[in-house]
PDB file of C-alpha atoms in Angstrom:
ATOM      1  CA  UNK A   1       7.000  25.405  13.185  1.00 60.00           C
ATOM      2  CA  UNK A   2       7.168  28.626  11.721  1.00 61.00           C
ATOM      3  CA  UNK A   3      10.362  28.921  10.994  1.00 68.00           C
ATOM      4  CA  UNK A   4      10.265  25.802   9.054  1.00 64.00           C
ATOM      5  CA  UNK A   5       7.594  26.137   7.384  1.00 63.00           C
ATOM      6  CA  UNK A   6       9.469  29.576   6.008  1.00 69.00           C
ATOM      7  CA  UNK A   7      12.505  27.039   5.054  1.00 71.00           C
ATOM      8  CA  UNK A   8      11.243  25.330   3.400  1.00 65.00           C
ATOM      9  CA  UNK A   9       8.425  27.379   1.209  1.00 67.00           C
ATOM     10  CA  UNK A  10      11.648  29.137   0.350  1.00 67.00           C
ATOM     11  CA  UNK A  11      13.888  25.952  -0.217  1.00 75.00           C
ATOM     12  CA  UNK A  12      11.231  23.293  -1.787  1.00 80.00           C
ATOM     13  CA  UNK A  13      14.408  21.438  -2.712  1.00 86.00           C
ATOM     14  CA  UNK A  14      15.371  21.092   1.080  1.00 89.00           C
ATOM     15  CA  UNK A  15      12.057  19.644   1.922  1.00 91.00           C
ATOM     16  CA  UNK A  16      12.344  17.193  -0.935  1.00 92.00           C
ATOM     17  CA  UNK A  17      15.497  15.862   0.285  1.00 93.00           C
ATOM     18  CA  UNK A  18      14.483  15.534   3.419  1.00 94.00           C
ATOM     19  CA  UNK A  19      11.168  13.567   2.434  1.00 95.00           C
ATOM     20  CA  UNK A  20      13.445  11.215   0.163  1.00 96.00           C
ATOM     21  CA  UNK A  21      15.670  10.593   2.889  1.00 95.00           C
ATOM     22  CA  UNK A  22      12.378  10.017   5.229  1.00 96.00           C
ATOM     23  CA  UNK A  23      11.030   7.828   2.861  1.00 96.00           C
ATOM     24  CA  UNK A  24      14.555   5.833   2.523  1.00 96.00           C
ATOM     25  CA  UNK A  25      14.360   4.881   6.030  1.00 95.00           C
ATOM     26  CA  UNK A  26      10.165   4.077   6.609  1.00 96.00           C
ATOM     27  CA  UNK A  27      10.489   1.684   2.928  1.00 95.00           C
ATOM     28  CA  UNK A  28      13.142   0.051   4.863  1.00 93.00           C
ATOM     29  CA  UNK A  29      10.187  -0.041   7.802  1.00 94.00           C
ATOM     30  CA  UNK A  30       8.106  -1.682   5.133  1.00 96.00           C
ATOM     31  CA  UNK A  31       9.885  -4.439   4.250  1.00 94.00           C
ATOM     32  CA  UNK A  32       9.642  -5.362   7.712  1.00 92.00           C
ATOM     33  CA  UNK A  33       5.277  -5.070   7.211  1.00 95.00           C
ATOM     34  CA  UNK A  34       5.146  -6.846   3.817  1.00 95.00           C
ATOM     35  CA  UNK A  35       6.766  -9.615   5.447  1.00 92.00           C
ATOM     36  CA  UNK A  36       5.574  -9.296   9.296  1.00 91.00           C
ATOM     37  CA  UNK A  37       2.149  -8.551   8.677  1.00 93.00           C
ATOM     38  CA  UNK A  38       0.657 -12.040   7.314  1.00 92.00           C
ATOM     39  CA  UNK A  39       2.394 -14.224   9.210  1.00 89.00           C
ATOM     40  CA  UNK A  40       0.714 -12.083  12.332  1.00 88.00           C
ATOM     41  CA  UNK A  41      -2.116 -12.388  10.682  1.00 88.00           C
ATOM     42  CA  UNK A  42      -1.698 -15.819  10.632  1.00 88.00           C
ATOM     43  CA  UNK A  43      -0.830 -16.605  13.671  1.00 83.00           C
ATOM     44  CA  UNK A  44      -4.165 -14.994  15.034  1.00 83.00           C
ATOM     45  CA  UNK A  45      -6.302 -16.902  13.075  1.00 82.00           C
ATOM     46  CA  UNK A  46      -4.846 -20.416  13.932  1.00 83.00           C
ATOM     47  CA  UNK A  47      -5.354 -18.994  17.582  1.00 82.00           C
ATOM     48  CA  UNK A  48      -8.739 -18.002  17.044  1.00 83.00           C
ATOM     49  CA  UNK A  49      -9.878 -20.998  15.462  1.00 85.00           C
ATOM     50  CA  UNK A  50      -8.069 -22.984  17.947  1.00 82.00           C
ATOM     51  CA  UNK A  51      -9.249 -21.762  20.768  1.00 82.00           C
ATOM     52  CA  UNK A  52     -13.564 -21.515  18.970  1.00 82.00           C
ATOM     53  CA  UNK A  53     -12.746 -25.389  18.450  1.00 82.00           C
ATOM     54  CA  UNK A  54     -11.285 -25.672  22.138  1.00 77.00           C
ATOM     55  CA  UNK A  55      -8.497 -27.348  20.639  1.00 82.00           C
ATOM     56  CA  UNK A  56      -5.057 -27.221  22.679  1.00 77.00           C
ATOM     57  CA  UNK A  57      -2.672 -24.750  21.067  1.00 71.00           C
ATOM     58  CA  UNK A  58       0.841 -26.751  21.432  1.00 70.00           C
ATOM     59  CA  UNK A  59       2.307 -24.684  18.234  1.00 68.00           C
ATOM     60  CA  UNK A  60       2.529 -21.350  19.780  1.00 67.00           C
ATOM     61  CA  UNK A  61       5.654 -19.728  20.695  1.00 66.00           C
ATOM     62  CA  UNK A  62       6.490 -17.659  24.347  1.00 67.00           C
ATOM     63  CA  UNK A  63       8.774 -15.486  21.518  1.00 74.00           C
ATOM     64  CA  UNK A  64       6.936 -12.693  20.701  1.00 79.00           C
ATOM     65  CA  UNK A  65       6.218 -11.912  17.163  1.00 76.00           C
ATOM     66  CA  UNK A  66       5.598  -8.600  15.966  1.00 80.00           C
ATOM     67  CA  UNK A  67       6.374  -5.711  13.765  1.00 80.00           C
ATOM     68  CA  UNK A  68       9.487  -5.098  16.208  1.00 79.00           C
ATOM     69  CA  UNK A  69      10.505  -8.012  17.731  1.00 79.00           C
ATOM     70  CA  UNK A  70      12.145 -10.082  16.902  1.00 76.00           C
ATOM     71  CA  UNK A  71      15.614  -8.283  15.787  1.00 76.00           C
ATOM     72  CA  UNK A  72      15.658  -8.422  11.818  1.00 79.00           C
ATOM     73  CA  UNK A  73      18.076 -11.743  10.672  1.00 78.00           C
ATOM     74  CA  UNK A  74      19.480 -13.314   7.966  1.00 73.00           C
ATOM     75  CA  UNK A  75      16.734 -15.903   6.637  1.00 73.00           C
ATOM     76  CA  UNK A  76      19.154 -18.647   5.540  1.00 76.00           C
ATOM     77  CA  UNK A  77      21.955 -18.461   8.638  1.00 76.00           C
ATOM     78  CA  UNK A  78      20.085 -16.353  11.288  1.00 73.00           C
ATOM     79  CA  UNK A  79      22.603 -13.968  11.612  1.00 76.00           C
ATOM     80  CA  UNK A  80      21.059 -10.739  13.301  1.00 77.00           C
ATOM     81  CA  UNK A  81      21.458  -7.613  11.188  1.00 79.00           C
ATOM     82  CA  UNK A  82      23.103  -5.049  12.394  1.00 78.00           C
ATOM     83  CA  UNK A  83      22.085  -1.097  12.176  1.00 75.00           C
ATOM     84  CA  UNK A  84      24.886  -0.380  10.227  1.00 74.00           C
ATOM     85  CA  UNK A  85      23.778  -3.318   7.752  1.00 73.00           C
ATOM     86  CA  UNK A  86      20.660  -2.131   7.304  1.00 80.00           C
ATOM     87  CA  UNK A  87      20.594   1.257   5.687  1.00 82.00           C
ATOM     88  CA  UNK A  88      18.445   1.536   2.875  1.00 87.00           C
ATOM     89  CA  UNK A  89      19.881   0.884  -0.208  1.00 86.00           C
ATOM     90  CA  UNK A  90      23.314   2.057   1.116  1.00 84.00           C
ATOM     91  CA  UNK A  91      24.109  -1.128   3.001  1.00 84.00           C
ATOM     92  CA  UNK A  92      22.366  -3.643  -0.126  1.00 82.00           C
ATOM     93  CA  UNK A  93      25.265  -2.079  -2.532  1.00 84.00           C
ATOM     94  CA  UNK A  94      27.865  -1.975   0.093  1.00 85.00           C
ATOM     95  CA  UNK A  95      27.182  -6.330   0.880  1.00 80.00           C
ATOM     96  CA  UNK A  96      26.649  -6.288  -3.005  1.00 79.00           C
ATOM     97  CA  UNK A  97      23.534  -8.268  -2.240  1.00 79.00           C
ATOM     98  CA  UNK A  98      24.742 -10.683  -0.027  1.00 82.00           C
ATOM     99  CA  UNK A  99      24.659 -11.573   3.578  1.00 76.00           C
ATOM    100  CA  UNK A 100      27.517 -10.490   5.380  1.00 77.00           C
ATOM    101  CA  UNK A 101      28.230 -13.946   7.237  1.00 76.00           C
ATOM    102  CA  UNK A 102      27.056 -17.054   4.743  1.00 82.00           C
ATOM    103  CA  UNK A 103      26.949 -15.064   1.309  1.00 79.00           C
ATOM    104  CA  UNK A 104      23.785 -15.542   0.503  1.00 82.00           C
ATOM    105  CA  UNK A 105      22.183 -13.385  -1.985  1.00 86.00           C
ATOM    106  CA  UNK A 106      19.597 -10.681  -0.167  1.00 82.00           C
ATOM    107  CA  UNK A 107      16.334 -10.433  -2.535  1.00 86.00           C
ATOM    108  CA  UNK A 108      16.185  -7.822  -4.929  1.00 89.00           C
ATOM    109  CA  UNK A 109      13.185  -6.176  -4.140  1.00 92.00           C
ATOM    110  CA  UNK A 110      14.478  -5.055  -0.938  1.00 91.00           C
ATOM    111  CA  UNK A 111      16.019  -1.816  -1.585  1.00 93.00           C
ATOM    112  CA  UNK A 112      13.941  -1.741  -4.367  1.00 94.00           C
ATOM    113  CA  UNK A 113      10.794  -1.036  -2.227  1.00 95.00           C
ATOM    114  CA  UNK A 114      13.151   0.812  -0.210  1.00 95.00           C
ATOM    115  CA  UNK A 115      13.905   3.163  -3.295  1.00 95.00           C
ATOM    116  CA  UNK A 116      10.390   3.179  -4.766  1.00 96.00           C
ATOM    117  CA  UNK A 117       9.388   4.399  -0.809  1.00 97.00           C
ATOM    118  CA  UNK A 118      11.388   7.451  -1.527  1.00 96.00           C
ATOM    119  CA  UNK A 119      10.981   8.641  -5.015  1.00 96.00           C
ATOM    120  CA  UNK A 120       6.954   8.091  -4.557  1.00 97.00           C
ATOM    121  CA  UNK A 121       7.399  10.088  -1.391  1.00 97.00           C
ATOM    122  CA  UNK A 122       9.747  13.167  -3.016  1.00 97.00           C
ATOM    123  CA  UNK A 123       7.248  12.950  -5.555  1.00 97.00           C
ATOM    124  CA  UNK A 124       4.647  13.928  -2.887  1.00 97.00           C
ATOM    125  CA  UNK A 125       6.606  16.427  -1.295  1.00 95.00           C
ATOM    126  CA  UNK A 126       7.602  18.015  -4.733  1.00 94.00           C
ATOM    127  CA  UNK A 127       3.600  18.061  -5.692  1.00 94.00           C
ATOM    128  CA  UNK A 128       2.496  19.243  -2.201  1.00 94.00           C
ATOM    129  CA  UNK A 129       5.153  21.362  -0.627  1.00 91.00           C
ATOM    130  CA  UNK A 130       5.376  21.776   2.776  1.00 90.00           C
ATOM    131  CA  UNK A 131       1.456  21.923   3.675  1.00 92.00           C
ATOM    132  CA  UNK A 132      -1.040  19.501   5.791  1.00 94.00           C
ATOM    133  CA  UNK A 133      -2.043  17.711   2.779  1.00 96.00           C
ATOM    134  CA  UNK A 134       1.449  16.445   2.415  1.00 96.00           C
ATOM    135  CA  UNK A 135       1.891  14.686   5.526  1.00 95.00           C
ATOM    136  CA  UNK A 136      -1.151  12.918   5.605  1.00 97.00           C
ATOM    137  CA  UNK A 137      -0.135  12.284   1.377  1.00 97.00           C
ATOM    138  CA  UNK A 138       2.355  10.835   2.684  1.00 97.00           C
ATOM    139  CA  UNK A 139       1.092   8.249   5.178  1.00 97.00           C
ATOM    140  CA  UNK A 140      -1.468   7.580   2.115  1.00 98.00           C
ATOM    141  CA  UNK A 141       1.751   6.861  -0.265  1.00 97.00           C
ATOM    142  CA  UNK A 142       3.167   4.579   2.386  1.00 97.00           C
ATOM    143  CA  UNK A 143       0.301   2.288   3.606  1.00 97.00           C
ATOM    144  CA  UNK A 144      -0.786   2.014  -0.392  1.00 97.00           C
ATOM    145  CA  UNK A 145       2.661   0.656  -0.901  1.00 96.00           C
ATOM    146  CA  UNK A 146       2.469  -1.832   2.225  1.00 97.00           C
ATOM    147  CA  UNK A 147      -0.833  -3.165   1.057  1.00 96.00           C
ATOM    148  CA  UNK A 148       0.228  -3.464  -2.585  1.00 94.00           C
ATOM    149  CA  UNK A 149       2.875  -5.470  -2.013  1.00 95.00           C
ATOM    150  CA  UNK A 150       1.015  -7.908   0.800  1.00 96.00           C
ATOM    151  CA  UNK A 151      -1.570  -8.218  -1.751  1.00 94.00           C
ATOM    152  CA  UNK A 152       0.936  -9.686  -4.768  1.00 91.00           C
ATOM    153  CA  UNK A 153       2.243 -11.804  -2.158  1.00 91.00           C
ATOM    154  CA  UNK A 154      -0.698 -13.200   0.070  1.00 91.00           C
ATOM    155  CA  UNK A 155      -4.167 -11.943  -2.313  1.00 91.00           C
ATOM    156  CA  UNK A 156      -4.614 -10.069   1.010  1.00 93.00           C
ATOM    157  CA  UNK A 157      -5.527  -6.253   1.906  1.00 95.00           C
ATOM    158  CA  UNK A 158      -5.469  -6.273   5.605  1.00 95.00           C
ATOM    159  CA  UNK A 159      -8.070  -4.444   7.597  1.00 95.00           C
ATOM    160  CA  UNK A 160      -5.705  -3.442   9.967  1.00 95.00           C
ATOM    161  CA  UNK A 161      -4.337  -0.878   7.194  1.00 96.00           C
ATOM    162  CA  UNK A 162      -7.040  -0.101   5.399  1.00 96.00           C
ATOM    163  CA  UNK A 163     -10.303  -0.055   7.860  1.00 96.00           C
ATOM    164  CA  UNK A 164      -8.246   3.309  10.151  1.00 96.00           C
ATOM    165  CA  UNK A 165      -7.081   4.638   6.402  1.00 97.00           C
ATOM    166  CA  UNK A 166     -10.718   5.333   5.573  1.00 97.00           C
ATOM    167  CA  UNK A 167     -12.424   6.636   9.190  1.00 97.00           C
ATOM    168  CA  UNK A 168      -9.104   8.765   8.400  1.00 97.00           C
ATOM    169  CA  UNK A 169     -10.127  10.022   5.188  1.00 97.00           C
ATOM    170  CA  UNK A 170     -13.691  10.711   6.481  1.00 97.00           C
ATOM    171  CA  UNK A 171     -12.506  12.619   9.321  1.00 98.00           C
ATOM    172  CA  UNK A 172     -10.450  14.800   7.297  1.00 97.00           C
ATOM    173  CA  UNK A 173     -12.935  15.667   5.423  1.00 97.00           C
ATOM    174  CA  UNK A 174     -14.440  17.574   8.016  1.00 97.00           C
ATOM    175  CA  UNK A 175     -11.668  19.770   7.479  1.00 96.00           C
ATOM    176  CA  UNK A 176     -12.160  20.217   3.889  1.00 95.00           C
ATOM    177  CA  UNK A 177      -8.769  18.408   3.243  1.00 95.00           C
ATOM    178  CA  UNK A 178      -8.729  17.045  -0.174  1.00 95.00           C
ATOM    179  CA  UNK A 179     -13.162  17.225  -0.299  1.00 95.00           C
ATOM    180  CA  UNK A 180     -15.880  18.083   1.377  1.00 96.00           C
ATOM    181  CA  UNK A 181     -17.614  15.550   3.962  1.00 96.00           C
ATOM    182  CA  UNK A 182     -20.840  15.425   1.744  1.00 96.00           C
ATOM    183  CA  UNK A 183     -18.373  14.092  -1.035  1.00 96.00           C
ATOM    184  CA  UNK A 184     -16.084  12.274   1.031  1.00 97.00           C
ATOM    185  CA  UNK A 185     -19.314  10.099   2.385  1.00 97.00           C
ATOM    186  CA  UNK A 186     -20.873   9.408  -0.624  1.00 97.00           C
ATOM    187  CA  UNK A 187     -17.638   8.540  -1.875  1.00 97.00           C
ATOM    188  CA  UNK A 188     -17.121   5.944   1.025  1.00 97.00           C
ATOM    189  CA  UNK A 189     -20.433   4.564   0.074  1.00 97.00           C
ATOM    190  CA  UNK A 190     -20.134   4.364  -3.565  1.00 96.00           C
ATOM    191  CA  UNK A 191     -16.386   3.351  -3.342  1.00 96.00           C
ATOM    192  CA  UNK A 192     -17.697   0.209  -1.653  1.00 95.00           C
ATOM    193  CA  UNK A 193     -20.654  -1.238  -3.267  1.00 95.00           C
ATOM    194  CA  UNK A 194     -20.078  -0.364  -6.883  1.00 93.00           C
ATOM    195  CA  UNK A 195     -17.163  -3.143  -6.387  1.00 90.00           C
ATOM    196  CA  UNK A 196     -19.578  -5.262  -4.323  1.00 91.00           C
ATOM    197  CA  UNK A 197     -22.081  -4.839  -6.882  1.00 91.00           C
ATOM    198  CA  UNK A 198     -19.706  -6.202  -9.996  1.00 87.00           C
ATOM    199  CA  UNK A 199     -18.569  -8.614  -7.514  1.00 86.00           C
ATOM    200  CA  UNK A 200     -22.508 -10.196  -6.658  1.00 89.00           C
ATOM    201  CA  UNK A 201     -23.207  -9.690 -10.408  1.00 88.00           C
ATOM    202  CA  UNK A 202     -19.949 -11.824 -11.545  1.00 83.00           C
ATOM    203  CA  UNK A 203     -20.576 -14.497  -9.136  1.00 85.00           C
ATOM    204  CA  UNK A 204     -23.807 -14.822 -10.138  1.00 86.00           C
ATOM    205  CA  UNK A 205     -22.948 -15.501 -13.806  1.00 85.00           C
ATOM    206  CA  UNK A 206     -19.624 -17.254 -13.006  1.00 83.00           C
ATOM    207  CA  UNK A 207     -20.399 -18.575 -10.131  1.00 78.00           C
ATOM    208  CA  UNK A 208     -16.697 -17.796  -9.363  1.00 78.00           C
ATOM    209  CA  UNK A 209     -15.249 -15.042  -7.000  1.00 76.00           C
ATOM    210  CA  UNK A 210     -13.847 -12.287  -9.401  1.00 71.00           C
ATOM    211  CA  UNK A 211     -12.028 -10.297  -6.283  1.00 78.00           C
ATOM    212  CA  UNK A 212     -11.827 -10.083  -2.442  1.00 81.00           C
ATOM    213  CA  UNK A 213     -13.662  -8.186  -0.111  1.00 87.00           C
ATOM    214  CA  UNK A 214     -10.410  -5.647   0.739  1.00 91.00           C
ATOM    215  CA  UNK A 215     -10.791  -4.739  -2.955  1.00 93.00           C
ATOM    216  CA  UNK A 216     -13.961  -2.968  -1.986  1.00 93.00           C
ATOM    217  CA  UNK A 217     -12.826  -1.800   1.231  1.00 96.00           C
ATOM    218  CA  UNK A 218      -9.594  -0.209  -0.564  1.00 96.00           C
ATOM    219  CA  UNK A 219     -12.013   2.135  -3.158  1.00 96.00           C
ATOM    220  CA  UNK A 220     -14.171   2.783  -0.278  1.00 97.00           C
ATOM    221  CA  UNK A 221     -10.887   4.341   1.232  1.00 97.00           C
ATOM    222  CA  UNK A 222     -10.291   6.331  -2.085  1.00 97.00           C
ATOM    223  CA  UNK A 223     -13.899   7.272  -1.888  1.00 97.00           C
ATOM    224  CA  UNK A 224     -13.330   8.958   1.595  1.00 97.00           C
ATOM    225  CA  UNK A 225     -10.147  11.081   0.937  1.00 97.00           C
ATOM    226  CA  UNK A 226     -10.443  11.703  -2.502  1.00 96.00           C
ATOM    227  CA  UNK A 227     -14.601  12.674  -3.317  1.00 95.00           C
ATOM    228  CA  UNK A 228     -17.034  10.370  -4.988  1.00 94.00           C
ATOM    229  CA  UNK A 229     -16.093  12.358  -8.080  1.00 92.00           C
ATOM    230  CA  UNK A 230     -12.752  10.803  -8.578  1.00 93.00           C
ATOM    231  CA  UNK A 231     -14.155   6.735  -8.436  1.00 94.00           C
ATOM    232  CA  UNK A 232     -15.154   6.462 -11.970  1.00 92.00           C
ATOM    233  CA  UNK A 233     -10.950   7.904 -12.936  1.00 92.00           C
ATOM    234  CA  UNK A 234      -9.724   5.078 -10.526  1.00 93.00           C
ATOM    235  CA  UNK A 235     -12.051   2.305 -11.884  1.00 92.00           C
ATOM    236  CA  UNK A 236     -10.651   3.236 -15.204  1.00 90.00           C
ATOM    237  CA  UNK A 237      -7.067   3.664 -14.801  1.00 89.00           C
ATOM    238  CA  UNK A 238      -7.261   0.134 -12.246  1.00 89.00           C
ATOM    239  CA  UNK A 239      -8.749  -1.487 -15.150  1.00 85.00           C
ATOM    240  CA  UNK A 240      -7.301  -0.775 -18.019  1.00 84.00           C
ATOM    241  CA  UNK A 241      -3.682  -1.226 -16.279  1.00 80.00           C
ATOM    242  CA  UNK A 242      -4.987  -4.297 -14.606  1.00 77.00           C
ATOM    243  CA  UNK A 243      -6.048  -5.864 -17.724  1.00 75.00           C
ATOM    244  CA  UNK A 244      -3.010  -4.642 -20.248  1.00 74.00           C
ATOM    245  CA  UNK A 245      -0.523  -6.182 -17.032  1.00 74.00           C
ATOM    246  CA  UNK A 246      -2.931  -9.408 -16.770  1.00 70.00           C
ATOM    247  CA  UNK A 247      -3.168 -10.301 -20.673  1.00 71.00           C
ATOM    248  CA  UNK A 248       0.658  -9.810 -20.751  1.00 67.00           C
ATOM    249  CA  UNK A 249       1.317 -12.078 -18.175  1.00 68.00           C
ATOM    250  CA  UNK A 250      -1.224 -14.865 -19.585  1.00 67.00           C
ATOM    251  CA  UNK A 251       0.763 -14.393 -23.162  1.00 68.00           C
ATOM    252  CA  UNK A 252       3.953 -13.603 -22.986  1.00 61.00           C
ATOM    253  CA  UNK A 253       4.721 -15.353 -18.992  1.00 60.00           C
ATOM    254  CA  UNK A 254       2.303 -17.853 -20.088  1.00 60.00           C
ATOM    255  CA  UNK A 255       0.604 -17.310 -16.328  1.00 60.00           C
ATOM    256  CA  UNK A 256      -2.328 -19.214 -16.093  1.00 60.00           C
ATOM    257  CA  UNK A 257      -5.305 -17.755 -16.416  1.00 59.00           C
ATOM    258  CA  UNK A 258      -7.385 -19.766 -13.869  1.00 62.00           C
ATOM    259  CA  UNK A 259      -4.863 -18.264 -10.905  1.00 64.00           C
ATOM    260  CA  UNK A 260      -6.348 -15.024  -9.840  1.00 66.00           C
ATOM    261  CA  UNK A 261      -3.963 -11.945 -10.098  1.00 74.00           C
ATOM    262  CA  UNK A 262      -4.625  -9.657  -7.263  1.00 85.00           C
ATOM    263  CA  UNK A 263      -6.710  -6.196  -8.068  1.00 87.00           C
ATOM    264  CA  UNK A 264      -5.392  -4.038  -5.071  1.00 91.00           C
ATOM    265  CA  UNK A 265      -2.157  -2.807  -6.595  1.00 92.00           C
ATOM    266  CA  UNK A 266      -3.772  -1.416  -9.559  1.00 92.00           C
ATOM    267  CA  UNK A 267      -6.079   0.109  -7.578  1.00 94.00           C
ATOM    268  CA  UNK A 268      -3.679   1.463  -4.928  1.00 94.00           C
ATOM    269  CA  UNK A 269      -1.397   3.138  -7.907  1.00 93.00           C
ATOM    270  CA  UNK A 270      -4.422   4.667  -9.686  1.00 93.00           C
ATOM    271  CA  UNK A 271      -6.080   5.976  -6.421  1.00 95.00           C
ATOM    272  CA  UNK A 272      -2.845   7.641  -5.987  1.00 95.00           C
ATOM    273  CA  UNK A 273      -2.412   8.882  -8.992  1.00 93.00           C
ATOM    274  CA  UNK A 274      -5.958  10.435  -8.791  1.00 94.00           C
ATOM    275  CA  UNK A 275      -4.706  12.193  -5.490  1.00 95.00           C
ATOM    276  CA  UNK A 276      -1.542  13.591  -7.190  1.00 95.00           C
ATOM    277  CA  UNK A 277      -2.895  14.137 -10.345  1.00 92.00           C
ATOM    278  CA  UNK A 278      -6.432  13.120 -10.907  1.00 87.00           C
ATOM    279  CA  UNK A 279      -8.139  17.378 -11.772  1.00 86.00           C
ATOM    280  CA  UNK A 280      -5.324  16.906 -14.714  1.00 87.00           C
ATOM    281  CA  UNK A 281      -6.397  13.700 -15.651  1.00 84.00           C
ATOM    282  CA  UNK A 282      -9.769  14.464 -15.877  1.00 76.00           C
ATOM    283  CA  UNK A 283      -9.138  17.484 -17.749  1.00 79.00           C
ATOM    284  CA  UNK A 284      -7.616  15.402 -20.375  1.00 78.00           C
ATOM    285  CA  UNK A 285     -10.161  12.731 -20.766  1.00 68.00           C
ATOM    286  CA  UNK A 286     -12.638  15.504 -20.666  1.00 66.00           C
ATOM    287  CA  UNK A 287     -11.132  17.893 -23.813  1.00 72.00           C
ATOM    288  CA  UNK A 288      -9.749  14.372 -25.357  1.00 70.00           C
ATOM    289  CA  UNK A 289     -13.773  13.188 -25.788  1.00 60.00           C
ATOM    290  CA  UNK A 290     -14.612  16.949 -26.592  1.00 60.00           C
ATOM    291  CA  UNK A 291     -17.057  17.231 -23.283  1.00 54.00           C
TER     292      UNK A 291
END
């Protein structure tokens, strides 16, 4: 471990490379969650309602379902993919797009995630270097990703993800990695209910549900690795991106505005920004108001 560590303190370039290419491969790894994840999720709750109701389960499958099994396949033909046809963004360019037996075109955001997994994740490296708070940066960068992308598809921010992501956070604090545990506690606390708080207050006046509960559970996270001193940044950057992205899309996309549009990813990207870059930000805000 020494001796790496000496590589690449002396090489930061190596270690970047070597994150991008890590990254590469574990965005290809999240493709398979995005997609996986919900319909397990799914699955579980027929079967728990099913079986609270003592109603015979006749849909369920002896195939198992999980995030390994079964073997990745084609989702029109059900041709299995092969390893060689599924390295990230290598093997998208070299099909150009297109399944290699019926031709049909492979979705976009495929490598896409697979490419955003690795420049978010040299970004990481590049900021951190080769230290503790990188690797656990990492896992951050790679679970916010997973969630954000579940939660434009499904509205959903499994607890599976983030629940362990924030007893993590706490019980690094106890190490003094990225705060203090006084910090990292209150932060957990506050994280929570200041989103449970606007949430009670705008049901009350709406009578409508202005977010989900994961939405609280995801700044709670925040709250626990970053410090309670870094919520009010991430309410602010989540909200003003939030609602710049969600009166574009009403105007110009002409989305309606009665379908909700999901809060976690805006949340997700400013938390992280706040871990890369959030002393700098505040800095800013700070000299920019004159305080």
């Amino acid at each position: 471990m020494h001796e790496l560590h000496v590589i690449f303190q002396s090489s930061p370039e190596l270690l970047t490379l070597l994150v991008l290419i890590i990254g590469l491969l574990v965005g290809s790894f999240l493709n398979v969650v995005i997609y996986r994840l919900p319909v397990m999720m799914n699955i579980g709750w027929k079967k728990e309602c099913k079986e609270f109701l003592e109603i015979e389960d006749t849909e369920s499958s002896d195939e198992p379902f999980n995030l390994m099994v079964p073997l990745s396949r084609c989702p029109s033909c059900s041709t299995a993919i092969k390893p060689y046809q599924n390295i990230p963004v290598i093997s998208y360019l070299f099909l150009k797009g297109k399944c290699s037996n019926c031709k049909t075109h492979i979705a976009l955001r495929y490598p896409l995630i697979e490419a955003f997994t690795g420049i978010t994740s040299a970004i990481v490296a590049c900021h951190f270097g080769y230290t503790v708070e990188m690797g656990f940066a990492l896992l951050l960068t790679w679970c916010l990703i997973a969630l954000s992308f579940i939660d434009i598809d499904h509205q959903l921010l499994p607890d599976s993800i983030t629940l362990p992501l924030l007893w993590l956070g706490l019980f690094l604090s106890l190490f003094s990695v990225y705060t203090d545990t006084y910090s990292s506690i209150i932060g957990a606390i506050a994280g929570y209910l200041s989103l449970w708080t606007v949430y009670q207050l705008f049901k009350l006046a709406t009578g409508k549900e202005g977010m989900g509960f994961g939405d609280f559970k995801l700044l709670a996270l925040f709250g626990a690795w970053l410090g309670w001193e870094y919520l009010p940044l991430i309410i602010l950057l989540s909200s003003l991106v939030g609602a710049a992205i969600g009166i574009f899309m009403i105007i110009f996309i002409k989305k309606d505005r009665n379908i909700p549009i999901p809060f976690g990813p805006y949340l997700a990207a400013a938390g992280w920004l706040a871990l890369l870059w959030g002393d700098k930000i505040n800095a800013l805000y700070l000299n920019t108001m004159g305080l």
